[in-house]
Short mmCIF file of C-alpha atoms in Angstrom, two decimals:
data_model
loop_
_atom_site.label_atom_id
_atom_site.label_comp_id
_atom_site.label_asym_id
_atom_site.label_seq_id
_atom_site.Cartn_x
_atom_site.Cartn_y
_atom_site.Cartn_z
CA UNK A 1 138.42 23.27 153.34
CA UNK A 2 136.75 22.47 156.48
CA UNK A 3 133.48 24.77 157.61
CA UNK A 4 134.96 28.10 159.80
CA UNK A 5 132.77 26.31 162.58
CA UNK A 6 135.20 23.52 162.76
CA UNK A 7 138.35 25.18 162.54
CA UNK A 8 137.67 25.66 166.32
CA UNK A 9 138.66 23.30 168.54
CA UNK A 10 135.83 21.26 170.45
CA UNK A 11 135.81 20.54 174.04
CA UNK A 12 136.86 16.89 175.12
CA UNK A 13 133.85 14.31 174.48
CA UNK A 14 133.25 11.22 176.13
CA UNK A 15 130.68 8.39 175.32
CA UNK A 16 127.14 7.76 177.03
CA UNK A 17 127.33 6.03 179.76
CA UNK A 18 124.85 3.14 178.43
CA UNK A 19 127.86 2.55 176.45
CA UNK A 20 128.88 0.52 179.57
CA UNK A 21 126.55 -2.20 178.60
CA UNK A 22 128.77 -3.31 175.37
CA UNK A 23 131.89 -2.96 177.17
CA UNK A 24 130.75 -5.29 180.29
CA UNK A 25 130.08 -8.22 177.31
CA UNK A 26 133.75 -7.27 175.94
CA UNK A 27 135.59 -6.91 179.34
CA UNK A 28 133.82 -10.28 179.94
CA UNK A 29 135.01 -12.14 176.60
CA UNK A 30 138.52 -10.81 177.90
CA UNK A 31 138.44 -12.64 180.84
CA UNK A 32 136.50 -15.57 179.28
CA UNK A 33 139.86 -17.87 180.25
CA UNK A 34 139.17 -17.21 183.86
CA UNK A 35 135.50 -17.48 184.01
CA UNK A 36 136.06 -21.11 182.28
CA UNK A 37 139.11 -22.09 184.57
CA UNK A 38 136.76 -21.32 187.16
CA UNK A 39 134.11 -23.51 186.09
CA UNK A 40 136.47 -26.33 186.00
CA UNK A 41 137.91 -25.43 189.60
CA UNK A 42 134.53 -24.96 191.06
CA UNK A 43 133.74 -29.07 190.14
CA UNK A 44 136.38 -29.95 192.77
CA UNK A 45 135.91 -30.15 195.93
CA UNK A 46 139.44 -28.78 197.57
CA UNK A 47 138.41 -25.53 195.53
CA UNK A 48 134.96 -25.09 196.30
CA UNK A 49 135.33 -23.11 199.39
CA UNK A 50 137.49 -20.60 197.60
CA UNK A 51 135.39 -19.97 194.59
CA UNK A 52 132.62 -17.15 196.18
CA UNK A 53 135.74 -15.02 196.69
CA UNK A 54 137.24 -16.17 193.40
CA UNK A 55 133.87 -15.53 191.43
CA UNK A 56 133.49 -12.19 193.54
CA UNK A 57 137.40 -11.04 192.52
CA UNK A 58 136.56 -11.58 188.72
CA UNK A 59 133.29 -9.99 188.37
CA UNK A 60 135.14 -6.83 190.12
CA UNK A 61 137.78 -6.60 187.59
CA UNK A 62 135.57 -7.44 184.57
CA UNK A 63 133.59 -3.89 186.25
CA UNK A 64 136.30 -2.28 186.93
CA UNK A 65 137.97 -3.05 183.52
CA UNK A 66 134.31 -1.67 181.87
CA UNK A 67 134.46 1.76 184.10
CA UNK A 68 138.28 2.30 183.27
CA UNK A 69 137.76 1.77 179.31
CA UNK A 70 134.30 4.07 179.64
CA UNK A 71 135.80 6.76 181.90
CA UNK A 72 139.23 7.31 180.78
CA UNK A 73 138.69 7.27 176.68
CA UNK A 74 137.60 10.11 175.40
CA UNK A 75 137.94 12.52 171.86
CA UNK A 76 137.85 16.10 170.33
CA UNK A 77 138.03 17.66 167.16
CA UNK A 78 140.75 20.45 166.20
CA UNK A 79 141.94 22.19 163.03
CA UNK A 80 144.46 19.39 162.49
CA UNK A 81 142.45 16.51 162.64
CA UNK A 82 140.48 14.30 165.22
CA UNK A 83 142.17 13.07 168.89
CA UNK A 84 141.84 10.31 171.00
CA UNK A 85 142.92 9.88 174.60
CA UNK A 86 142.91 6.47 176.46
CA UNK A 87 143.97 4.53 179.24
CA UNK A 88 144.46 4.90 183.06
CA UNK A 89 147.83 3.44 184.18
CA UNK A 90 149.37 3.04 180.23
CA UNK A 91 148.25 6.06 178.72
CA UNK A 92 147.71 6.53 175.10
CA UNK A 93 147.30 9.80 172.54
CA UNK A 94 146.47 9.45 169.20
CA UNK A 95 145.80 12.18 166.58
CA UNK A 96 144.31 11.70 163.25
CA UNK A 97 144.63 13.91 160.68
CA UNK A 98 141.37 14.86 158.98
CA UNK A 99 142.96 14.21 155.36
CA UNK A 100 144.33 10.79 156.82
CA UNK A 101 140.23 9.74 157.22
CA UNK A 102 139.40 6.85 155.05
CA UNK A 103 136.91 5.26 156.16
CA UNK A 104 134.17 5.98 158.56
CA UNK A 105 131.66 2.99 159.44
CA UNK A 106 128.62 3.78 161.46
CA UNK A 107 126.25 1.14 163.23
CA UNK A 108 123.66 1.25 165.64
CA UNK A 109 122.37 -1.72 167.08
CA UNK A 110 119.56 -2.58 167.98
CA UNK A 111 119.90 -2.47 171.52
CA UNK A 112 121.15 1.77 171.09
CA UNK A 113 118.27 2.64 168.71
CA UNK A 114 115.60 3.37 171.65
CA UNK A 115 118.39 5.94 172.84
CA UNK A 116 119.46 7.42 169.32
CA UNK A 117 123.13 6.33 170.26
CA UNK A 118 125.76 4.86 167.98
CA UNK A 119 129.21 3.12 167.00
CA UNK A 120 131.60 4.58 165.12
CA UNK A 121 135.28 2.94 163.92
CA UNK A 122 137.61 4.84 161.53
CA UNK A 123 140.18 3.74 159.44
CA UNK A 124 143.66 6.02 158.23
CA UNK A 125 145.72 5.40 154.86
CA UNK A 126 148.73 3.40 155.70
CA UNK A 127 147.07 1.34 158.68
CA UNK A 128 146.18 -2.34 158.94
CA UNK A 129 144.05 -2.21 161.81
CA UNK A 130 141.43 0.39 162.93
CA UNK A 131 142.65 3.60 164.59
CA UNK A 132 138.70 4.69 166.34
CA UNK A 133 136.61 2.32 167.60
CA UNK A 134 133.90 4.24 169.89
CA UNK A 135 130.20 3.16 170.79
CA UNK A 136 127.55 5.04 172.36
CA UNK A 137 127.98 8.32 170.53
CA UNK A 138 125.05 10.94 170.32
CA UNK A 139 123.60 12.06 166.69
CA UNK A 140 125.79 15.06 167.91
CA UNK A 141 129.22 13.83 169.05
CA UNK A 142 128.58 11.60 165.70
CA UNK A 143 128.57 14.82 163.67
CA UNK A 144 131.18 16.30 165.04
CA UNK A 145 133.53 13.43 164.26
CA UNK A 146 131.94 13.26 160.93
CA UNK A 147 132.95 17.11 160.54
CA UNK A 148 129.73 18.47 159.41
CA UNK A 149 128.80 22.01 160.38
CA UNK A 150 125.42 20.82 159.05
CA UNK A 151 123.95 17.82 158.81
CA UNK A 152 123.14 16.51 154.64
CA UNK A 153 119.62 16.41 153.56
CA UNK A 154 118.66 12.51 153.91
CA UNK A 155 117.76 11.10 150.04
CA UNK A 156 115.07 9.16 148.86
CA UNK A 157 115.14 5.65 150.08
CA UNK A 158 115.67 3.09 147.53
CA UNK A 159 111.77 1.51 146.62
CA UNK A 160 111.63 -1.81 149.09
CA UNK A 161 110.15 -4.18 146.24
CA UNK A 162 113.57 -3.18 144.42
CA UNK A 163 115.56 -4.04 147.39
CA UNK A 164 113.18 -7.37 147.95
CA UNK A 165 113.91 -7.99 144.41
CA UNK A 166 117.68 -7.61 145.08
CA UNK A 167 117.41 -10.85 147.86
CA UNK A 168 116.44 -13.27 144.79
CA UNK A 169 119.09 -12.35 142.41
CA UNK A 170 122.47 -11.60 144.50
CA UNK A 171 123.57 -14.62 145.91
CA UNK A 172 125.19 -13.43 148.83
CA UNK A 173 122.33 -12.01 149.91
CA UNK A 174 120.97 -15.56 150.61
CA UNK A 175 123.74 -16.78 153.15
CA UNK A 176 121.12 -15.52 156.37
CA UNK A 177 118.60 -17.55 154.90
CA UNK A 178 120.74 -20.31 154.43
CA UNK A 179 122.01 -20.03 158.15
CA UNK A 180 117.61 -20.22 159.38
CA UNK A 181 117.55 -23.14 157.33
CA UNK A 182 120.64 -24.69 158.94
CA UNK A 183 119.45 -23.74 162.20
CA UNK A 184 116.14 -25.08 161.94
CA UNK A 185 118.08 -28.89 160.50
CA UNK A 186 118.60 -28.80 164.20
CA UNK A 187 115.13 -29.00 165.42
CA UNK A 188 114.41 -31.89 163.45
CA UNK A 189 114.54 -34.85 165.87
CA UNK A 190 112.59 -32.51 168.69
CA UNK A 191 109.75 -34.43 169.84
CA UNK A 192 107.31 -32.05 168.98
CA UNK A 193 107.97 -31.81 165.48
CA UNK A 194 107.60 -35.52 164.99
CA UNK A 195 104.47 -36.02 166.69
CA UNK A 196 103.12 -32.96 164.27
CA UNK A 197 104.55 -34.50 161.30
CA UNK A 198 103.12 -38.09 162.24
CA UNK A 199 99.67 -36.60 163.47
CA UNK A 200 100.09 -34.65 159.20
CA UNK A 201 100.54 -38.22 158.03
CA UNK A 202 97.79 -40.02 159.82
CA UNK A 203 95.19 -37.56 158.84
CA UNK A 204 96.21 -37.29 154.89
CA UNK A 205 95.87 -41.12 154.79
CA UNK A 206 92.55 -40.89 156.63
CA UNK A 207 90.99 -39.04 153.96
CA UNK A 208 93.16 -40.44 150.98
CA UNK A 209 94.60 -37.25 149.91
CA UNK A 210 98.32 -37.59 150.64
CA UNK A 211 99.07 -37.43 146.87
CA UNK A 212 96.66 -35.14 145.41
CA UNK A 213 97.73 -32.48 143.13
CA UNK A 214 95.84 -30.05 144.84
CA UNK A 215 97.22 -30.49 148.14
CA UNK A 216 100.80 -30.58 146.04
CA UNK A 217 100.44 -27.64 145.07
CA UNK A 218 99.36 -25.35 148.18
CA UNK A 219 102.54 -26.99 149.81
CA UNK A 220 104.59 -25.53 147.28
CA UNK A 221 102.48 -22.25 147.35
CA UNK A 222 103.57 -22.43 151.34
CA UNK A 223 106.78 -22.80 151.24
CA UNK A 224 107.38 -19.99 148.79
CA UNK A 225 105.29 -17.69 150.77
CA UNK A 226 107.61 -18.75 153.43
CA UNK A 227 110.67 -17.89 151.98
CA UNK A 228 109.12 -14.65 150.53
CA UNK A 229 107.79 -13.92 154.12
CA UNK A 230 111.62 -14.54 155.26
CA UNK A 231 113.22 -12.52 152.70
CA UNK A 232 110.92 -9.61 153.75
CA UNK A 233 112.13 -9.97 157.32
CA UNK A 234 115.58 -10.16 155.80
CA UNK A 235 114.62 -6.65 153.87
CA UNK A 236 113.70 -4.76 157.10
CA UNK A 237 116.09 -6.26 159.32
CA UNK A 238 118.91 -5.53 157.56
CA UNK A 239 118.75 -3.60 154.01
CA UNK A 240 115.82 -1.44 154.03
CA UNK A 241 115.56 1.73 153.85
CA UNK A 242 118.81 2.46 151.94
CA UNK A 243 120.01 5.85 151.24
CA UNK A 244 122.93 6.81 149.23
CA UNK A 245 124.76 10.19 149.79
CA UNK A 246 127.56 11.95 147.75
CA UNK A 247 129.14 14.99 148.31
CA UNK A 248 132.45 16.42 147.04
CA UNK A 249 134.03 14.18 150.02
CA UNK A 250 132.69 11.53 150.53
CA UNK A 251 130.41 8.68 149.77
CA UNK A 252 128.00 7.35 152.38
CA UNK A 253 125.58 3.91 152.71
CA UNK A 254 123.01 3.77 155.44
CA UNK A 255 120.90 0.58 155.54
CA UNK A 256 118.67 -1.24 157.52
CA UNK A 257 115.36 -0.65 159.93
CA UNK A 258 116.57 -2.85 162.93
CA UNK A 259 119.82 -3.68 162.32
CA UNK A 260 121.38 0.02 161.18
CA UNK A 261 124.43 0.43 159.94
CA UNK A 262 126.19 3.75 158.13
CA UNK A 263 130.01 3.11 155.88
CA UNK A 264 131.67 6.11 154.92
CA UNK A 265 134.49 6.23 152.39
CA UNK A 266 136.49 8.78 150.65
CA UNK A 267 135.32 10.07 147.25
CA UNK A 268 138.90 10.27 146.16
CA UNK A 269 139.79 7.16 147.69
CA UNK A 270 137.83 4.74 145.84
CA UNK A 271 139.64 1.74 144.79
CA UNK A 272 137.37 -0.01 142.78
CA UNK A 273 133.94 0.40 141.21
CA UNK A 274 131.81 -2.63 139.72
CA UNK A 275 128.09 -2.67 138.52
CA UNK A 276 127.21 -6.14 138.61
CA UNK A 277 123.61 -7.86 137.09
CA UNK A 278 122.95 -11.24 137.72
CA UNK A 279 120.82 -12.84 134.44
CA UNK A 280 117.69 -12.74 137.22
CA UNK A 281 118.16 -8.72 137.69
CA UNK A 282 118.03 -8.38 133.85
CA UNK A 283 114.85 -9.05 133.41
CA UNK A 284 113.70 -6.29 135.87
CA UNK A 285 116.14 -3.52 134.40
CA UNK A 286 117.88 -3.69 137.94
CA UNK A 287 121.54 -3.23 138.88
CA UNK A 288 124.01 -3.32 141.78
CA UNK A 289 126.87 -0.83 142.39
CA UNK A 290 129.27 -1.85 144.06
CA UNK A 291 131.68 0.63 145.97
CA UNK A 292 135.49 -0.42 147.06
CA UNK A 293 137.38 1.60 149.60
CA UNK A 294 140.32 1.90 151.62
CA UNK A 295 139.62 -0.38 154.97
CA UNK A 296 141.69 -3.06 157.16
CA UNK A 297 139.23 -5.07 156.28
CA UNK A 298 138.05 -5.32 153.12
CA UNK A 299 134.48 -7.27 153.73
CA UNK A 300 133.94 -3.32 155.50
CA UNK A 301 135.88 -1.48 153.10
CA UNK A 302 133.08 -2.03 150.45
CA UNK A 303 129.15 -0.94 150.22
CA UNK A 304 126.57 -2.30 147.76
CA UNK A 305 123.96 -0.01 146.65
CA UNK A 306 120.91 -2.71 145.46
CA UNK A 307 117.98 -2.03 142.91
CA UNK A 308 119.23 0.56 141.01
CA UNK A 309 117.65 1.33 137.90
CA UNK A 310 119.53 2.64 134.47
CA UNK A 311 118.73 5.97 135.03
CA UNK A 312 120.41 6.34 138.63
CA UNK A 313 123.67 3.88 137.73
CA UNK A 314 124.03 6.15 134.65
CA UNK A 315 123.80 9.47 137.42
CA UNK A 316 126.06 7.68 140.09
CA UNK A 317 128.38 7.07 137.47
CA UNK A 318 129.10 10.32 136.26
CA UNK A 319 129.39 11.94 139.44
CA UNK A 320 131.88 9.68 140.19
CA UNK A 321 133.78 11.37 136.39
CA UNK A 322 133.29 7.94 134.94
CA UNK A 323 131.88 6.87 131.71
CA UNK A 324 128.04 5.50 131.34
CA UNK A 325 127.01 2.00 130.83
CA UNK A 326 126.05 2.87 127.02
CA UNK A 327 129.93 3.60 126.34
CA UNK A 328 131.58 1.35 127.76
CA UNK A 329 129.92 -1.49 125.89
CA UNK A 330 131.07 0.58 122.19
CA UNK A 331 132.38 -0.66 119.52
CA UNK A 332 136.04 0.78 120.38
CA UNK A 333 136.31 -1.92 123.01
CA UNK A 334 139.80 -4.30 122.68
CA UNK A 335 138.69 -8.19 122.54
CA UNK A 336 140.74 -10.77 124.36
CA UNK A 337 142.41 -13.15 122.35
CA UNK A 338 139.93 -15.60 120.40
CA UNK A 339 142.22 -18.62 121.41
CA UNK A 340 141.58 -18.11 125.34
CA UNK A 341 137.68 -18.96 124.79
CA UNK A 342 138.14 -21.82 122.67
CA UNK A 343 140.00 -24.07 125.27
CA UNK A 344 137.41 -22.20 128.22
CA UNK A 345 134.58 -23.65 126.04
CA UNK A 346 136.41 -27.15 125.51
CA UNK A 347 137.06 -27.48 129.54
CA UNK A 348 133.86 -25.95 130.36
CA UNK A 349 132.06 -28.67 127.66
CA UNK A 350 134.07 -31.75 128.94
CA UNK A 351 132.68 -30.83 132.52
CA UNK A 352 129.61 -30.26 131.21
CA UNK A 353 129.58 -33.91 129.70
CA UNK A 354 131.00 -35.50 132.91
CA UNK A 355 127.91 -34.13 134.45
CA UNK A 356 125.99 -35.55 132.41
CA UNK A 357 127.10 -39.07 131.81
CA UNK A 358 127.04 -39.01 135.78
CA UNK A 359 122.95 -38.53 135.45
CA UNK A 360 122.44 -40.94 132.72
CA UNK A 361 124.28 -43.52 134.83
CA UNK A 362 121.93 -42.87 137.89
CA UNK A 363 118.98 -45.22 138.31
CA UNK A 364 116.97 -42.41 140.30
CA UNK A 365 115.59 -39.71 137.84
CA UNK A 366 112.83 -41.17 135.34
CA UNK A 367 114.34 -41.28 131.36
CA UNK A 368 112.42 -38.47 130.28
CA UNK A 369 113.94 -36.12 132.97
CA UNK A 370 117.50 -37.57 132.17
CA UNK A 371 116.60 -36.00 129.00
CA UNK A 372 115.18 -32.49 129.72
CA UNK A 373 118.13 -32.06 132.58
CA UNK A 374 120.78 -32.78 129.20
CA UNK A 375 119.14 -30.92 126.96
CA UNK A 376 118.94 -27.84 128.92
CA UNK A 377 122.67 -28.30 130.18
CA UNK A 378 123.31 -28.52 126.65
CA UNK A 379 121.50 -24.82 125.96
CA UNK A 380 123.01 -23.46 129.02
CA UNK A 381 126.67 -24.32 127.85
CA UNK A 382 126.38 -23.05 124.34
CA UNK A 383 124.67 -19.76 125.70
CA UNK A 384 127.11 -19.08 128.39
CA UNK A 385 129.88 -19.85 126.05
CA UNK A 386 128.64 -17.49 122.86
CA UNK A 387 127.44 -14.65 124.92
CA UNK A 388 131.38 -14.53 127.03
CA UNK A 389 132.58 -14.21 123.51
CA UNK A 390 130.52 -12.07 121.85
CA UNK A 391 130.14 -9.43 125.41
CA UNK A 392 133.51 -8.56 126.73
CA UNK A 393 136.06 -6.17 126.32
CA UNK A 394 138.35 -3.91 127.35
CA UNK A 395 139.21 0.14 127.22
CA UNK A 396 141.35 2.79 129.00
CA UNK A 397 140.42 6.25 128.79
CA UNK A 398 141.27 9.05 131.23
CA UNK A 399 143.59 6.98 133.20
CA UNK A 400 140.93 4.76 134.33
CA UNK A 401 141.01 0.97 132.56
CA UNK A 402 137.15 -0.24 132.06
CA UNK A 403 136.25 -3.78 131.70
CA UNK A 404 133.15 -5.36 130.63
CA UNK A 405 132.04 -9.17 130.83
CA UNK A 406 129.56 -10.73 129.76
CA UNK A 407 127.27 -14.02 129.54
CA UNK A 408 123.70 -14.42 131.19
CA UNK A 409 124.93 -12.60 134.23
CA UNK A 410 127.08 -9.51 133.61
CA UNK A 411 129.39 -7.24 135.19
CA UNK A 412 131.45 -4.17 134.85
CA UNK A 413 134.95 -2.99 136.58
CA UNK A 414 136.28 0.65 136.52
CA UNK A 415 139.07 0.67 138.02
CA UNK A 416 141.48 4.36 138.43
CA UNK A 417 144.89 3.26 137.38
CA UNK A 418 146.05 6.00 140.24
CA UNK A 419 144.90 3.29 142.30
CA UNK A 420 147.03 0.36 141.35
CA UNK A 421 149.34 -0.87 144.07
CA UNK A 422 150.90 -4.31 142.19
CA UNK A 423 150.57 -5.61 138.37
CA UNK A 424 150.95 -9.32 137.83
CA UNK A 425 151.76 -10.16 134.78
CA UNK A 426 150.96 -14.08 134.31
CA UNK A 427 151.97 -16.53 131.11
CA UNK A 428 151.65 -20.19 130.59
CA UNK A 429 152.91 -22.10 128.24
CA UNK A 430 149.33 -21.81 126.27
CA UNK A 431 149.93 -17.92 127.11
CA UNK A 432 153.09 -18.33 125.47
CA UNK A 433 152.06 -19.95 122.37
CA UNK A 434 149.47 -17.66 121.76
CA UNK A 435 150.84 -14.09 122.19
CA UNK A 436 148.73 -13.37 124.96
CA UNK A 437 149.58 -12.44 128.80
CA UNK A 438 147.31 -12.51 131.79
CA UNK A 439 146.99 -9.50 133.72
CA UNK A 440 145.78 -8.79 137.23
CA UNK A 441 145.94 -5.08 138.53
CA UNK A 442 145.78 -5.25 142.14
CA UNK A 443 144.63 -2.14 144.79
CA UNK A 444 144.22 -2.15 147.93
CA UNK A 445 140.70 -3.71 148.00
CA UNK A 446 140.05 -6.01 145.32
CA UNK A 447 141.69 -6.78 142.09
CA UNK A 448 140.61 -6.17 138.13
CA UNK A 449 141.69 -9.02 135.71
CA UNK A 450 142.55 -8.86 131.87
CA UNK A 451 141.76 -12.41 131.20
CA UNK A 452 144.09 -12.78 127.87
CA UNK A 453 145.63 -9.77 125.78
CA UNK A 454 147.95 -9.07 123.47
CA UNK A 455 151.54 -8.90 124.71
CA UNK A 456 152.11 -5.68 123.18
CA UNK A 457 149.09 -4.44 124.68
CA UNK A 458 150.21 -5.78 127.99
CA UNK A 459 153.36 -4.02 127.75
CA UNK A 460 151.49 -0.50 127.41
CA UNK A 461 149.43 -1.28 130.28
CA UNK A 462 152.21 -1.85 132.15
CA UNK A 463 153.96 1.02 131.38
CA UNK A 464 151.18 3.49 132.06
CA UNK A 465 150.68 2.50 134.97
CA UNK A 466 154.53 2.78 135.97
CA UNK A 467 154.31 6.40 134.48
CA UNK A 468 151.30 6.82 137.07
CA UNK A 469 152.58 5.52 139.92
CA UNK A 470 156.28 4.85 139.90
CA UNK A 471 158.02 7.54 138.08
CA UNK A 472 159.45 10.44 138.71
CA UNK A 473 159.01 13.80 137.00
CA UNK A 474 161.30 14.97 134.33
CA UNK A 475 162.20 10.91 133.70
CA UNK A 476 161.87 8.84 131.02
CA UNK A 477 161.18 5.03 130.58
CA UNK A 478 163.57 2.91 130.06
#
C-alpha cells in the first residue's frame, strides 16, 4: 500500500534546467553525421563560402533540439502509477503503473554533484528497453518518483579496507586498471619518457648499481605501491562508500564518492542470488553478494554488494527468506554424478600436460624454474580437481533450488523456481551412457546450471517447475 501522502496526485515536474548541459552533448552525437559531412565539405573550396551559414544552421537545431527535449518532457506521480509527457510536434504519454516498477537506477555524475542533481531510468516487466530516462532531478523530484513519503535512514557504509580488499580478489574489478595500463602502452614512444628512461640508465651504470638487489627490490616495492595507490583511487572513484538498503519493497545499492551511482530492484522480483568467494577472499573471511534483477540490460539489472563478512551474508540472506551459508553446504545435499568429474579431471590434466611440455620445450626459463612452474601446476590440478568433487551439491527446498560449488574459489546460486522462464535439458552421448542429463534453468537475468544429475532427478525438476509456472489449477500432469 502506498503512504496516504502519495495517493494524491503531484503537480507536473520538470527537470533543472542545468540538465541542458547533457542534452546539448546528446542532441550533438545526434547530429554527429552532419557535423562530420561538414568537415569534409568545408575542405573544398566550391563549399567554403556556404559553410558559416551551414555551421550556424546546425548549431541552431542541435539548441533547439536541447530546449525542445528539456522544455516539453516532463512527469507526475498519481494513485495509479508514475506519468510521462514528451514531445512538441509528435507528442507522447506514457503511464507506468507503480506495481509495473522493476527497476530503478540512480546516478549522479560528477559534473551534477556540486548541484545535488541526478539521473534516473526505470525499467517495467514485459519491456526490452527502458521506459524513464530523466537527468537533472532534485533529491526531491527523486523521491517522489521513488514514492517515499519519507526518506530511509542511510546504513552503515561498508569498511573501505573491505572494499579495497574486494579490488584484489574479484577480477572484474581489475578491467579499469587494466584500461590505465593500456592507456599509458600509448605513451611509450613520447619523447619525454625516453630521455627519462635513458637519463635512469646512464646514472645506474655510473655508479654500478643497475643490478643490485637492493635497488631490485624498492622497484618492486614501487610498483606495488603504485598499483595499491591506483586501486585506492579506484575505491573512491567508484565503489566507496557503499550502502545497502532493504525494505519490504525493494532492494537498493548506492556506491561511489565521485562517480555515484544508486540501482533499485524489486524485492519480489529478484531473479537470481549468488554469493561468490574467490580462494583470495577466503583467507580474509570476505564474501560478495551478488543481486540479479529484472532490467533490459542485464550488466544494470544486477548489483554487487563487496566485503561482506559471515555475519551480514548470513543476515542478508534471511531477509531475503533464504537459507544460511551453514545449510546449504549439509550433508542432505544431492552429488552430481561421479562419472562427470572423472573425464573433467582427464581433459583438465591433458591440458594441464600440454602446458607443460610447452615450458619444458622453451629455451627461456632456467631448469630449476621449469621445475617449480610443473610442480606447482601439478598441485594446482590435483587441488582444483579433489576439492570440485568433494564441495558441490545440490538441494531444493521451499521452491527455491540451491547450488553450491566448490574448489579454491567458491560460489553459491539460489535461484526461486517462480522465477524460471526456460529449462534446457541437455544430453550427450557420454550423458547418455551415464544416466545423467545436463540442466540449465534460465530467468530473465542469468542462468543456474546442474552440471550432471540423475535422469530421474531431472525429470522431477522438470516437473516442479512446470507445476510452478505452467499449470493450471485443478490439473494434473500428464
Amino acid at each position: 500500500m502506498l503512504p496516504e501522502a502519495m495517493l494524491q496526485t503531484s503537480a507536473w515536474q520538470r527537470v533543472s534546467a542545468w540538465a541542458l548541459l547533457p542534452l546539448l552533448g546528446k542532441s550533438a552525437w545526434e547530429f554527429f553525421g552532419f557535423i562530420l559531412g561538414g568537415a569534409v565539405l568545408s575542405s573544398r573550396d566550391k563549399y567554403a563560402a556556404y559553410m558559416p551559414y551551414a555551421l550556424a544552421l546546425l548549431a541552431l537545431l542541435i539548441v533547439a533540439r536541447a530546449l525542445v527535449a528539456w522544455r516539453c518532457s516532463r512527469f507526475r506521480v498519481t494513485a495509479q502509477g508514475i506519468e510521462l509527457e514528451k514531445g512538441l510536434l509528435h507528442k507522447e504519454k506514457l503511464l507506468l503503473p507503480q506495481a509495473r516498477v522493476q527497476e530503478l537506477q540512480v546516478k549522479q555524475p560528477f559534473y551534477f554533484r556540486p548541484l545535488a542533481l541526478y539521473a534516473a531510468s526505470l525499467d517495467s516487466a514485459g519491456s526490452k528497453k527502458q521506459e524513464f530516462a530523466l537527468t537533472g532531478l532534485s533529491e526531491a523530484q527523486l523521491m517522489l518518483l521513488q514514492g517515499h513519503a519519507t526518506n530511509t535512514p542511510a546504513s552503515a557504509s561498508t569498511p573501505f579496507h573491505r572494499i579495497w580488499l574486494a579490488t584484489l580478489y574479484n577480477a572484474y574489478l581489475w578491467l579499469p586498471l587494466a584500461a590505465v595500463f593500456g592507456m599509458s602502452q600509448q605513451f611509450r614512444d613520447a619523447q619525454v619518457i625516453d630521455r627519462l628512461s635513458d637519463a635512469s640508465k646512464a646514472l645506474l651504470q655510473q655508479y654500478d648499481i643497475q643490478h643490485n638487489l637492493l635497488l631490485q627490490l624498492l622497484s618492486v616495492l614501487m610498483l606495488l605501491a603504485l598499483i595499491a595507490l591506483v586501486l585506492t583511487l579506484m575505491c573512491l572513484i567508484w565503489l566507496y562508500p557503499q550502502h545497502f538498503q532493504r525494505d519490504a519493497r525493494k532492494l537498493q545499492l548506492t556506491q561511489g564518492a565521485v562517480l555515484k551511482k544508486s540501482l533499485r530492484i524489486s524485492a519480489q522480483r529478484v531473479q537470481l542470488v549468488l554469493v561468490n568467494q574467490p580462494w583470495l577472499a577466503r583467507l580474509f573471511g570476505h564474501y560478495s553478494l551478488i543481486f540479479r534483477g529484472f532490467a533490459a540490460d542485464k550488466q544494470q539489472g544486477k548489483f554487487v554488494v563487496l566485503g561482506q563478512t559471515a555475519a551480514e551474508l548470513d543476515k542478508q540472506l534471511q531477509a531475503q527468506q533464504l537459507l544460511p551459508l551453514p545449510e546449504i553446504q549439509g550433508a542432505d545435499l544431492q552429488k552430481f554424478v561421479p562419472a562427470y568429474f572423472r573425464r573433467q579431471a582427464l581433459w583438465s590434466g591433458l591440458g594441464v600436460l600440454l602446458v607443460m611440455a610447452l615450458i619444458w620445450q622453451s629455451n627461456i626459463p632456467p631448469l630449476w624454474l621449469k621445475a617449480a612452474v610443473s610442480v606447482g601446476l601439478s598441485c594446482w590440478w590435483l587441488l582444483e580437481t579433489w576439492l570440485n568433487y568433494r564441495w558441490h551439491g545440490y538441494r531444493v527446498q521451499d521452491d527455491v533450488i540451491y547450488l553450491w560449488q566448490g574448489g579454491l574459489s567458491r560460489r553459491w546460486y539460489m535461484l526461486p523456481l517462480q522465477q524460471v522462464q526456460q529449462v534446457r535439458l541437455q544430453q550427450t552421448p557420454f550423458f547418455q551412457q551415464h544416466q545423467m542429463v545436463n540442466v540449465q534453468l534460465h530467468t530473465a537475468n542469468g542462468k543456474l546450471t546442474l552440471a550432471a544429475i540423475p535422469n530421474a532427478a531431472a525429470r522431477q525438476l522438470y516437473e516442479q517447475v512446470l507445476a510452478l509456472q505452467y499449470v493450471e489449477p485443478g490439473s494434473t500432469l500428464s
